[in-house]
Coordinates of C-alpha atoms in Angstrom, one line a residue:
X1 CA 0.0 0.0 0.0
X2 CA 2.9 2.4 0.8
X3 CA 4.4 1.6 -2.5
X4 CA 1.2 2.4 -4.3
X5 CA 0.8 5.7 -2.6
X6 CA 4.2 6.7 -3.5
X7 CA 3.5 6.0 -7.2
X8 CA 0.4 8.2 -7.1
X9 CA 2.5 11.1 -5.5
X10 CA 5.2 10.8 -8.1
X11 CA 2.6 10.8 -10.9
X12 CA 1.0 14.0 -9.7
X13 CA 4.3 15.8 -9.3
X14 CA 5.1 15.0 -12.9
X15 CA 1.8 16.1 -14.1
X16 CA 2.1 19.6 -12.5
X17 CA 5.7 20.1 -13.4
X18 CA 5.1 19.4 -17.0
X19 CA 4.9 22.1 -19.8
X20 CA 1.3 21.3 -20.6
X21 CA -0.7 24.3 -20.8
X22 CA -4.2 24.6 -19.5
X23 CA -6.4 26.9 -21.5
X24 CA -9.0 28.1 -18.9
X25 CA -11.8 30.5 -20.3
X26 CA -12.1 33.6 -18.2
X27 CA -15.3 34.0 -16.2
X28 CA -17.4 37.3 -16.5
X29 CA -18.5 38.4 -13.1
X30 CA -20.2 41.6 -14.4
X31 CA -23.6 42.0 -13.1
X32 CA -23.0 39.4 -10.5
X33 CA -21.0 41.1 -7.8
X34 CA -20.8 44.9 -7.2
X35 CA -17.6 46.1 -5.4
X36 CA -17.7 49.6 -3.8
X37 CA -14.7 51.4 -2.3
X38 CA -15.5 52.5 1.2
X39 CA -16.0 56.2 1.6
X40 CA -14.8 57.8 4.7
X41 CA -17.6 60.0 6.2
X42 CA -17.0 62.9 8.4
X43 CA -20.3 64.3 9.6
X44 CA -18.9 66.7 12.3
X45 CA -21.1 69.8 12.7
X46 CA -20.7 73.0 14.8
X47 CA -23.2 74.1 17.3
X48 CA -23.3 77.0 19.9
X49 CA -26.1 78.0 22.1
X50 CA -26.0 81.8 21.4
X51 CA -25.5 83.5 18.1
X52 CA -25.9 87.1 19.4
X53 CA -23.5 88.0 22.2
X54 CA -23.2 91.3 24.2
X55 CA -19.8 91.9 26.0
X56 CA -18.9 88.3 26.1
X57 CA -15.9 86.9 28.0
X58 CA -16.0 83.6 26.1
X59 CA -17.9 81.4 23.8
X60 CA -18.4 77.7 23.9
X61 CA -18.6 75.8 20.5
X62 CA -19.4 72.0 20.2
X63 CA -18.1 69.6 17.4
X64 CA -20.9 67.1 17.3
X65 CA -21.7 64.0 15.3
X66 CA -24.6 61.4 15.3
X67 CA -22.0 58.8 14.2
X68 CA -18.7 57.9 15.6
X69 CA -16.0 59.8 13.9
X70 CA -12.3 59.7 14.4
X71 CA -10.7 63.0 13.4
X72 CA -7.1 64.3 13.7
X73 CA -5.9 67.8 14.7
X74 CA -3.7 69.4 12.1
X75 CA -3.0 72.5 14.1
X76 CA -2.4 73.5 17.8
X77 CA -5.6 75.6 17.4
X78 CA -9.0 74.1 16.9
X79 CA -10.3 77.3 15.4
X80 CA -9.1 80.1 13.5
X81 CA -11.3 83.2 13.6
X82 CA -12.1 85.9 11.0
X83 CA -13.6 89.1 12.4
X84 CA -15.6 91.5 10.4
X85 CA -17.1 94.9 11.1
X86 CA -19.5 96.6 8.7
X87 CA -18.7 93.8 6.2
X88 CA -15.1 94.8 6.2
X89 CA -12.4 92.3 7.5
X90 CA -10.6 93.7 10.5
X91 CA -8.8 90.7 11.8
X92 CA -8.0 87.5 9.8
X93 CA -7.0 84.1 11.0
X94 CA -6.9 84.8 14.8
X95 CA -5.6 81.6 16.7
X96 CA -4.9 80.1 20.1
X97 CA -8.0 81.5 21.7
X98 CA -8.9 78.1 23.2
X99 CA -8.4 77.6 26.9
X100 CA -7.0 74.2 26.1
X101 CA -5.3 73.4 22.8
X102 CA -4.8 70.0 21.2
X103 CA -1.4 68.5 20.1
X104 CA -0.7 68.3 16.4
X105 CA -1.7 65.0 14.9
X106 CA -3.6 64.0 17.9
X107 CA -6.5 61.6 17.0
X108 CA -9.9 62.6 18.6
X109 CA -12.9 60.3 18.8
X110 CA -16.3 62.0 18.5
X111 CA -19.8 60.6 18.8
X112 CA -23.3 61.5 19.9
X113 CA -22.5 61.2 23.5
X114 CA -18.9 62.5 23.3
X115 CA -18.8 65.9 21.5
X116 CA -15.8 68.1 21.5
X117 CA -16.5 71.1 23.6
X118 CA -14.3 74.1 23.1
X119 CA -14.2 77.3 25.1
X120 CA -12.7 80.3 23.4
X121 CA -11.6 83.6 25.0
X122 CA -13.3 86.4 22.9
X123 CA -13.2 89.0 25.5
X124 CA -12.8 92.6 24.3
X125 CA -9.6 93.0 26.3
X126 CA -8.1 89.9 24.9
X127 CA -8.8 90.8 21.3
X128 CA -8.1 94.5 21.6
X129 CA -11.3 95.6 19.7
X130 CA -13.0 98.9 19.9
X131 CA -16.7 99.1 20.9
X132 CA -19.0 98.1 18.1
X133 CA -20.8 95.2 16.5
X134 CA -18.8 92.5 14.9
X135 CA -19.3 89.3 12.9
X136 CA -17.1 86.5 14.1
X137 CA -16.5 83.5 11.7
X138 CA -15.1 80.5 13.5
X139 CA -13.4 78.1 11.1
X140 CA -12.8 74.6 12.4
X141 CA -9.4 73.0 11.7
X142 CA -11.0 69.5 12.4
X143 CA -13.6 69.7 9.5
X144 CA -12.3 69.3 5.9
X145 CA -15.7 69.9 4.3
X146 CA -16.0 73.7 3.8
X147 CA -19.8 73.4 3.7
X148 CA -20.0 72.8 7.4
X149 CA -16.7 73.8 8.8
X150 CA -17.6 77.4 9.9
X151 CA -20.1 79.1 12.2
X152 CA -20.9 82.8 12.4
X153 CA -21.8 84.8 15.5
X154 CA -22.6 88.4 16.1
X155 CA -20.7 90.0 18.9
X156 CA -21.3 93.5 20.3
X157 CA -18.9 95.3 22.6
X158 CA -20.4 98.2 24.5
X159 CA -18.5 99.1 27.7
X160 CA -21.5 101.1 28.9
X161 CA -20.3 104.7 28.3
X162 CA -22.3 107.4 30.0
X163 CA -23.8 110.5 28.3
X164 CA -24.3 113.8 30.1
X165 CA -27.1 115.8 28.4
X166 CA -26.5 119.3 27.1
X167 CA -27.7 122.3 29.1
X168 CA -30.1 124.9 28.0
X169 CA -29.0 127.6 30.5
X170 CA -25.8 128.6 32.2
X171 CA -25.6 128.6 36.0
X172 CA -26.4 132.0 37.6
X173 CA -23.5 134.5 37.3
X174 CA -21.6 132.4 34.6
X175 CA -21.1 132.3 31.0
X176 CA -20.9 129.1 28.9
X177 CA -17.9 129.0 26.7
X178 CA -17.7 126.0 24.2
X179 CA -14.1 125.1 23.9
X180 CA -12.7 122.7 21.2
X181 CA -10.1 120.2 22.5
X182 CA -8.2 117.5 20.5
X183 CA -8.5 113.9 21.3
X184 CA -5.4 112.0 22.4
X185 CA -5.2 110.6 18.9
X186 CA -5.7 114.0 17.2
X187 CA -8.5 112.4 15.1
X188 CA -11.3 114.9 16.3
X189 CA -12.2 118.0 18.0
X190 CA -14.5 117.7 20.9
X191 CA -16.6 120.6 21.9
X192 CA -16.7 120.9 25.7
X193 CA -18.7 123.6 27.4
X194 CA -17.1 125.3 30.5
X195 CA -19.0 127.7 32.7
X196 CA -16.9 130.6 34.0
X197 CA -17.4 133.9 35.7
X198 CA -17.0 136.8 33.3
X199 CA -14.0 139.0 34.3
X200 CA -12.7 140.4 30.9
X201 CA -13.6 140.5 27.3
X202 CA -15.4 137.3 26.5
X203 CA -13.5 136.6 23.4
X204 CA -10.3 136.9 25.4
X205 CA -11.7 134.6 28.0
X206 CA -12.5 132.0 25.4
X207 CA -8.9 131.9 24.2
X208 CA -7.4 131.9 27.7
X209 CA -9.7 129.0 28.5
X210 CA -8.5 127.2 25.4
X211 CA -4.9 127.7 26.5
X212 CA -5.8 126.4 30.0
X213 CA -6.7 123.0 28.4
X214 CA -9.3 120.5 29.3
X215 CA -10.0 118.9 32.6
X216 CA -9.9 115.4 31.1
X217 CA -6.5 113.9 30.7
X218 CA -7.7 112.0 27.6
X219 CA -8.1 115.4 25.7
X220 CA -5.6 118.1 25.0
X221 CA -5.5 121.6 24.0
X222 CA -3.8 122.6 20.6
X223 CA -3.7 126.3 21.5
X224 CA -0.7 127.6 23.1
X225 CA 0.9 131.0 22.6
X226 CA -1.3 134.0 21.7
X227 CA -0.2 137.6 22.0
X228 CA -3.5 139.2 22.0
X229 CA -7.2 138.9 21.2
X230 CA -9.3 141.9 20.3
X231 CA -12.9 142.5 19.5
X232 CA -14.2 145.5 17.5
X233 CA -17.9 145.7 16.4
X234 CA -18.2 142.0 15.8
X235 CA -14.7 141.4 14.2
X236 CA -12.2 139.4 16.2
X237 CA -8.4 139.6 15.5
X238 CA -6.2 136.9 17.0
X239 CA -2.5 137.8 17.1
X240 CA 0.0 135.0 17.4
X241 CA 3.8 135.2 17.8
X242 CA 6.1 134.2 15.0
X243 CA 8.4 132.6 17.5
X244 CA 5.7 129.9 18.1
X245 CA 6.0 127.8 15.0
X246 CA 3.6 124.8 15.8
X247 CA 0.7 126.6 14.3
X248 CA 2.3 126.7 11.0
X249 CA 3.9 123.3 10.9
X250 CA 2.3 120.1 9.7
X251 CA -1.0 119.9 8.1
X252 CA -2.8 117.8 10.8
X253 CA -1.6 119.9 13.8
X254 CA -2.1 123.3 12.2
X255 CA -5.5 122.3 10.9
X256 CA -6.6 121.3 14.4
X257 CA -5.3 124.6 15.8
X258 CA -7.1 126.6 13.1
X259 CA -10.4 124.8 13.7
X260 CA -10.1 125.2 17.4
X261 CA -9.6 128.9 17.3
X262 CA -12.4 129.5 14.7
X263 CA -15.0 127.2 16.2
X264 CA -14.5 128.5 19.7
X265 CA -14.7 132.2 18.7
X266 CA -17.7 131.7 16.6
X267 CA -19.5 130.0 19.4
X268 CA -19.2 133.2 21.5
X269 CA -21.9 134.6 19.1
X270 CA -24.4 133.4 21.8
X271 CA -23.4 136.4 23.8
X272 CA -21.7 139.0 21.4
X273 CA -22.1 139.2 17.7
X274 CA -19.3 137.7 15.8
X275 CA -19.1 138.7 12.1
X276 CA -15.6 137.6 11.3
X277 CA -12.2 136.3 12.7
X278 CA -8.7 137.5 11.4
X279 CA -5.3 136.1 12.2
X280 CA -2.2 138.3 12.4
X281 CA 1.4 137.3 13.2
X282 CA 3.5 139.7 15.2
X283 CA 0.6 142.2 14.6
X284 CA 0.9 142.1 10.8
X285 CA -1.4 140.6 8.3
X286 CA -0.1 137.6 6.4
X287 CA -1.2 136.1 3.1
X288 CA -0.9 132.5 4.3
X289 CA -0.7 130.8 7.6
X290 CA -1.7 127.5 9.3
X291 CA 0.2 125.5 6.9
X292 CA -0.5 127.4 3.7
X293 CA -4.2 128.3 4.4
X294 CA -5.3 131.0 2.0
X295 CA -5.7 134.7 2.7
X296 CA -9.5 134.2 2.6
X297 CA -9.2 131.7 5.4
X298 CA -7.2 133.9 7.8
X299 CA -8.4 137.4 6.9
X300 CA -11.9 138.4 7.7
X301 CA -13.2 134.9 7.7
X302 CA -17.0 135.3 7.8
X303 CA -19.1 133.6 10.6
X304 CA -21.6 131.8 8.2
X305 CA -24.0 129.1 9.1
X306 CA -22.4 125.5 8.5
X307 CA -24.8 123.1 7.0
X308 CA -25.1 119.4 6.8
X309 CA -23.2 118.5 9.9
X310 CA -23.6 115.0 11.4
X311 CA -23.3 114.7 15.3
X312 CA -21.5 111.6 16.1
X313 CA -20.5 110.2 19.5
X314 CA -16.9 109.8 20.7
X315 CA -16.2 107.9 24.0
X316 CA -13.5 109.2 26.2
X317 CA -12.9 107.7 29.6
X318 CA -16.2 106.0 29.8
X319 CA -18.2 109.1 28.7
X320 CA -19.8 109.8 25.4
X321 CA -19.3 113.3 23.8
X322 CA -21.2 114.5 20.7
X323 CA -19.1 116.1 18.1
X324 CA -19.9 117.6 14.6
X325 CA -18.6 115.9 11.4
X326 CA -18.8 117.7 8.1
X327 CA -20.2 115.2 5.7
X328 CA -19.3 115.2 2.0
X329 CA -22.6 116.2 0.4
X330 CA -21.5 114.7 -3.0
X331 CA -20.8 111.3 -1.4
X332 CA -24.2 111.5 0.5
X333 CA -25.9 112.4 -2.6
X334 CA -27.4 115.7 -1.2
X335 CA -28.2 118.2 -4.0
X336 CA -29.1 121.9 -3.6
X337 CA -32.0 121.1 -5.9
X338 CA -33.4 118.5 -3.4
X339 CA -36.3 119.4 -1.3
X340 CA -35.5 119.8 2.4
X341 CA -37.4 116.5 3.1
X342 CA -35.2 114.7 0.6
X343 CA -32.0 116.3 2.1
X344 CA -33.2 115.2 5.6
X345 CA -33.5 111.6 4.5
X346 CA -30.2 111.6 2.9
X347 CA -28.7 113.2 6.0
X348 CA -30.1 110.5 8.2
X349 CA -28.8 107.7 5.9
X350 CA -25.4 109.2 6.5
X351 CA -25.6 108.1 10.1
X352 CA -25.3 104.5 8.8
X353 CA -23.1 105.2 5.7
X354 CA -20.4 107.1 7.4
X355 CA -17.6 104.8 8.6
X356 CA -15.3 106.6 11.0
X357 CA -12.4 104.8 12.9
X358 CA -13.0 107.1 16.0
X359 CA -16.7 108.0 16.2
X360 CA -19.8 105.9 16.3
X361 CA -23.4 106.7 15.3
X362 CA -25.7 107.5 18.3
X363 CA -28.6 106.1 16.2
X364 CA -29.1 102.3 16.4
X365 CA -29.4 100.7 13.0
X366 CA -32.8 99.4 13.9
X367 CA -34.2 102.9 13.9
X368 CA -35.7 103.8 10.5
X369 CA -36.8 107.2 9.4
X370 CA -40.1 106.5 7.7
X371 CA -40.7 110.0 6.3
X372 CA -40.0 113.8 6.8
X373 CA -42.2 116.7 6.7
X374 CA -41.5 120.4 7.1
X375 CA -43.7 123.4 8.4
X376 CA -42.2 126.7 8.6
X377 CA -38.7 126.3 10.1
X378 CA -39.6 123.1 12.0
X379 CA -39.0 119.7 10.5
X380 CA -40.8 116.6 11.7
X381 CA -38.9 113.3 11.7
X382 CA -41.3 110.2 11.6
X383 CA -39.6 107.1 12.9
X384 CA -40.6 103.3 13.2
X385 CA -41.3 101.6 16.5
X386 CA -37.6 100.7 17.1
X387 CA -37.2 104.4 18.1
X388 CA -39.2 103.7 21.2
X389 CA -37.2 100.6 22.2
X390 CA -33.8 102.1 21.4
X391 CA -31.4 102.1 24.4
X392 CA -33.9 100.3 26.6
X393 CA -33.3 101.2 30.2
X394 CA -30.7 103.8 29.3
X395 CA -32.2 107.1 29.5
X396 CA -28.9 109.0 29.1
X397 CA -28.2 107.3 25.8
X398 CA -31.7 107.8 24.6
X399 CA -31.1 111.5 25.3
X400 CA -27.8 111.4 23.4
X401 CA -29.8 110.1 20.4
X402 CA -32.4 112.8 20.6
X403 CA -29.8 115.6 21.0
X404 CA -27.9 114.3 18.2
X405 CA -30.9 114.5 15.9
X406 CA -31.6 118.0 17.1
X407 CA -28.1 119.3 16.4
X408 CA -27.8 117.4 13.1
X409 CA -31.1 118.3 11.5
X410 CA -31.0 122.0 12.4
X411 CA -27.9 122.2 10.3
X412 CA -30.3 121.9 7.4
X413 CA -31.0 125.3 5.7
X414 CA -33.5 127.3 7.3
X415 CA -34.3 124.8 10.0
X416 CA -34.5 125.8 13.7
X417 CA -36.0 122.8 15.5
X418 CA -37.3 119.2 15.2
X419 CA -40.4 117.2 16.2
X420 CA -39.9 113.5 16.6
X421 CA -43.0 111.2 15.8
X422 CA -43.3 107.4 15.8
X423 CA -45.7 106.2 13.2
X424 CA -47.2 109.5 13.0
X425 CA -47.7 110.0 16.6
X426 CA -46.0 113.2 18.3
X427 CA -43.6 112.0 21.1
X428 CA -41.6 115.2 21.8
X429 CA -43.2 118.3 20.7
X430 CA -40.7 120.9 19.3
X431 CA -37.1 120.4 20.2
X432 CA -34.5 123.1 19.8
X433 CA -30.8 122.2 19.9
X434 CA -29.5 123.0 23.4
X435 CA -27.2 125.9 23.8
X436 CA -24.4 124.3 25.8
X437 CA -23.2 120.9 24.4
X438 CA -21.1 118.5 26.5
X439 CA -20.9 120.3 29.9
X440 CA -17.4 119.8 31.2
X441 CA -18.3 119.3 34.8
X442 CA -21.5 117.5 36.2
X443 CA -23.1 118.7 39.3

């Protein structure tokens, strides 16, 4: 039997080692078996509980998935953040806001019961952002699919500035002088009313108070050396010494000094008639001064009404001050051929269209001017319901909004006061712009 088995084994070895070719017909499996390449699915999604934040310290965002997903970190930040204001990008790709950051190439398992919970520090102090409303776009570094890798949140920073209303009367025995001081950044002149006892020529008092400077350490005076200030039948002459060169050097500084002189003196016309202002140097008339301003600007400059001013808000040391901003009527689309009602609507639109790096609009965006009518020298501004709910529980800021409207719309030609209505219902009666804007001291 053993010999027989060996013979069979040898025969098989010979058979398979021979050069005999087997012609095997191929088998067509088409339509019989369908083979699919496995597709890796990452259905991570971003979720947060709040999409509108006011003065936040942080935000919590979840990576969630209904299925089990293994994802890998490709950065030491889970999120990068793009920050927009008024549809303009102000910060791009901000990183490392997480309280705990992952290691690069670390694998993370996510499922329905085990989301990735990330806390990010978006405090105003950490990001160094000014007050205002921003759109934050959080971009996840754990999600490759761009369709669901980001989430947008509206963030408003308002450090609760206080507004002190303007005054209509000066305290007994005093005169109210509106002085114009520069901000720390020299980006605006802020009108500040100081009440003083009259002890000399009121125009000379105004210049001396300008020289004394503001009480606030966050503002500064741009008026230093002045030789003399004289008043003659409504014409004011300010003489400056040639030895003090700062008034004539640099366009920004000299422009601020010129505007501070002129605006302060012209505001004295609440007490004395002011027809014009002239500047002399060492008691001599000059053809140009204040960094090449023309003779017309420095000799007998007439005190004429300034039209189309927008009163914006500037926050200094936690206090809001209103200040005037001369709008570009061409950019605002204001035409001399427009009716005053159309001009008023365009002037109101400028509150939202003007983008200043230093001032903010005192009018919330939700407030809409429905229509405008004028009777005599009084203009009626008819707003939507949002006017009533604006600055809820903040009567000082609501008053700032109302005073801004009064100051702004009385710069329209031949307009002395305003009436505010809401859906046609009178809410204020006639409002005239208060005489003394931004009182320096509060009793």
